[in-house]
Amino acid sequence: MSVFVECTDHRVFHRYGCVIRGDVDKVVVGRGSNVQDATVIHVRSSILGDGRPHATVIGDGVTVGHSAILHAATCADHSFVGMQACLLDFSVVESFGMVGAGSLVTSGTVVRSGELWVGRPARKVRDVTDKERDFIRRSADAYVDFARRHHETATPLR
């Protein structure tokens, strides 16, 4: 079986316990993005998806929080997905869009640039603040640096 997972840069990282399945379409993770522990990323097949396959694409500088689920979704550059959030088929989070922890973004929903969405199902609650935009910018870089430092200082198992 072929697996299609493309990481566009060495500064991409995923943490422990992530499942990234590019078995029936591709998963792309952009530069400087990070996928936190226990996240599941999958794609949509043409057989089970009514003939409409769909990849999962994560742009550059994206943070995906712990235990999130991304299924055939798109996260544009510099977007943010909170812990345990779930993005369903054909959903899109645009640049500087933010999905709050535990939120369910239903199929086909578009979280526009600069919007904060929360809830189950997720709804827009307000615009992202300047402080949150800055956090989105800093978050991906910080987590990539955490991974680099961990790798450099970890003691190998013997």
Tab-separated table of C-alpha atoms in Angstrom:
chain	number	residue	atom	x	y	z
A	1	MET	CA	0.000	0.000	0.000
A	2	SER	CA	1.224	3.485	-0.776
A	3	VAL	CA	1.212	6.157	1.875
A	4	PHE	CA	1.172	9.796	0.836
A	5	VAL	CA	2.400	12.028	3.646
A	6	GLU	CA	4.405	15.049	2.564
A	7	CYS	CA	6.252	17.277	4.988
A	8	THR	CA	7.649	20.256	3.125
A	9	ASP	CA	10.428	21.170	5.546
A	10	HIS	CA	12.600	19.737	8.304
A	11	ARG	CA	10.987	22.257	10.668
A	12	VAL	CA	7.727	20.308	10.614
A	13	PHE	CA	7.137	18.074	13.565
A	14	HIS	CA	4.531	15.855	15.074
A	15	ARG	CA	4.600	14.750	18.676
A	16	TYR	CA	4.142	11.385	20.337
A	17	GLY	CA	1.133	9.238	19.522
A	18	CYS	CA	-0.009	11.043	16.386
A	19	VAL	CA	-1.662	9.055	13.622
A	20	ILE	CA	-1.199	10.534	10.151
A	21	ARG	CA	-2.891	8.330	7.538
A	22	GLY	CA	-2.383	9.238	3.928
A	23	ASP	CA	-3.612	5.880	2.676
A	24	VAL	CA	-6.249	6.853	0.094
A	25	ASP	CA	-5.264	10.466	-0.565
A	26	LYS	CA	-2.421	12.698	0.528
A	27	VAL	CA	-1.660	14.522	3.740
A	28	VAL	CA	0.513	17.629	3.355
A	29	VAL	CA	2.090	19.435	6.303
A	30	GLY	CA	3.728	22.776	5.549
A	31	ARG	CA	6.892	24.420	6.807
A	32	GLY	CA	7.210	25.310	10.453
A	33	SER	CA	3.932	23.626	11.358
A	34	ASN	CA	3.396	21.402	14.362
A	35	VAL	CA	0.945	18.661	15.218
A	36	GLN	CA	0.594	17.971	18.926
A	37	ASP	CA	0.403	14.642	20.788
A	38	ALA	CA	-2.398	12.159	20.034
A	39	THR	CA	-3.726	14.025	17.005
A	40	VAL	CA	-5.364	11.997	14.232
A	41	ILE	CA	-5.106	13.158	10.618
A	42	HIS	CA	-6.866	11.254	7.838
A	43	VAL	CA	-8.248	11.825	4.352
A	44	ARG	CA	-11.449	11.066	2.448
A	45	SER	CA	-11.585	8.109	0.070
A	46	SER	CA	-13.447	8.097	-3.215
A	47	ILE	CA	-15.086	4.766	-2.350
A	48	LEU	CA	-16.559	5.828	0.994
A	49	GLY	CA	-16.786	9.495	0.036
A	50	ASP	CA	-19.372	9.218	-2.765
A	51	GLY	CA	-16.655	9.497	-5.397
A	52	ARG	CA	-15.292	12.714	-3.840
A	53	PRO	CA	-11.843	12.007	-2.380
A	54	HIS	CA	-10.146	14.786	-0.460
A	55	ALA	CA	-6.664	15.331	0.965
A	56	THR	CA	-5.837	16.939	4.291
A	57	VAL	CA	-3.625	19.983	3.865
A	58	ILE	CA	-1.895	21.863	6.669
A	59	GLY	CA	-0.176	25.046	5.526
A	60	ASP	CA	2.943	26.771	6.826
A	61	GLY	CA	3.209	27.950	10.433
A	62	VAL	CA	0.114	26.068	11.652
A	63	THR	CA	-0.425	24.806	15.198
A	64	VAL	CA	-2.693	21.786	15.699
A	65	GLY	CA	-3.396	21.198	19.407
A	66	HIS	CA	-3.277	17.957	21.382
A	67	SER	CA	-5.782	15.223	20.446
A	68	ALA	CA	-7.288	17.132	17.526
A	69	ILE	CA	-8.898	15.298	14.612
A	70	LEU	CA	-8.470	16.585	11.058
A	71	HIS	CA	-10.391	14.597	8.455
A	72	ALA	CA	-10.100	15.713	4.821
A	73	ALA	CA	-9.759	19.311	5.999
A	74	THR	CA	-7.608	22.311	5.085
A	75	CYS	CA	-5.740	24.556	7.505
A	76	ALA	CA	-4.275	27.540	5.688
A	77	ASP	CA	-0.944	29.157	6.576
A	78	HIS	CA	-0.833	30.544	10.120
A	79	SER	CA	-4.094	29.028	11.292
A	80	PHE	CA	-4.700	27.517	14.730
A	81	VAL	CA	-6.656	24.436	15.795
A	82	GLY	CA	-7.189	24.026	19.540
A	83	MET	CA	-6.872	20.895	21.654
A	84	GLN	CA	-9.450	18.169	20.944
A	85	ALA	CA	-11.012	20.181	18.135
A	86	CYS	CA	-12.448	18.183	15.234
A	87	LEU	CA	-12.442	19.378	11.609
A	88	LEU	CA	-14.639	17.317	9.286
A	89	ASP	CA	-14.539	16.759	5.512
A	90	PHE	CA	-14.126	19.809	3.278
A	91	SER	CA	-13.853	22.207	6.220
A	92	VAL	CA	-11.365	25.057	5.887
A	93	VAL	CA	-9.623	27.233	8.452
A	94	GLU	CA	-8.248	30.287	6.659
A	95	SER	CA	-5.067	32.181	7.622
A	96	PHE	CA	-5.251	33.536	11.156
A	97	GLY	CA	-8.505	31.676	11.686
A	98	MET	CA	-8.753	30.086	15.111
A	99	VAL	CA	-10.765	27.053	16.228
A	100	GLY	CA	-11.210	26.791	19.989
A	101	ALA	CA	-10.469	23.717	22.069
A	102	GLY	CA	-13.085	20.974	21.862
A	103	SER	CA	-14.902	22.535	18.915
A	104	LEU	CA	-16.562	20.570	16.103
A	105	VAL	CA	-16.185	22.198	12.684
A	106	THR	CA	-18.786	20.474	10.521
A	107	SER	CA	-18.329	19.349	6.936
A	108	GLY	CA	-17.916	22.172	4.433
A	109	THR	CA	-17.631	24.933	7.039
A	110	VAL	CA	-15.207	27.786	6.337
A	111	VAL	CA	-13.611	29.561	9.292
A	112	ARG	CA	-12.718	32.880	7.676
A	113	SER	CA	-9.446	34.699	8.188
A	114	GLY	CA	-9.354	36.469	11.526
A	115	GLU	CA	-12.363	34.669	13.046
A	116	LEU	CA	-12.610	32.661	16.290
A	117	TRP	CA	-15.014	29.711	16.179
A	118	VAL	CA	-16.020	27.598	19.187
A	119	GLY	CA	-18.658	25.057	20.187
A	120	ARG	CA	-20.212	21.785	19.038
A	121	PRO	CA	-21.086	22.552	16.308
A	122	ALA	CA	-18.641	25.428	16.022
A	123	ARG	CA	-19.941	28.920	15.357
A	124	LYS	CA	-18.207	32.260	14.969
A	125	VAL	CA	-18.127	34.018	18.318
A	126	ARG	CA	-15.954	37.014	17.460
A	127	ASP	CA	-12.954	38.270	15.545
A	128	VAL	CA	-9.450	37.239	16.609
A	129	THR	CA	-7.725	39.924	18.676
A	130	ASP	CA	-4.320	41.394	17.816
A	131	LYS	CA	-2.911	39.505	20.815
A	132	GLU	CA	-4.309	36.212	19.454
A	133	ARG	CA	-2.903	36.921	15.969
A	134	ASP	CA	0.500	37.421	17.568
A	135	PHE	CA	0.056	34.174	19.521
A	136	ILE	CA	-0.741	32.275	16.305
A	137	ARG	CA	2.446	33.654	14.725
A	138	ARG	CA	4.591	32.742	17.736
A	139	SER	CA	2.979	29.407	18.561
A	140	ALA	CA	4.200	27.343	15.619
A	141	ASP	CA	7.757	28.696	15.916
A	142	ALA	CA	7.837	28.029	19.653
A	143	TYR	CA	6.636	24.430	19.319
A	144	VAL	CA	9.119	23.681	16.555
A	145	ASP	CA	11.859	25.064	18.814
A	146	PHE	CA	10.588	22.918	21.736
A	147	ALA	CA	10.930	19.843	19.523
A	148	ARG	CA	14.432	20.830	18.399
A	149	ARG	CA	15.586	21.329	21.986
A	150	HIS	CA	13.987	18.062	23.080
A	151	HIS	CA	15.731	16.196	20.269
A	152	GLU	CA	19.091	17.747	21.125
A	153	THR	CA	18.883	16.991	24.852
A	154	ALA	CA	17.014	13.678	24.937
A	155	THR	CA	18.930	10.726	26.311
A	156	PRO	CA	18.768	7.801	23.906
A	157	LEU	CA	17.400	4.521	25.213
A	158	ARG	CA	20.086	1.912	25.716
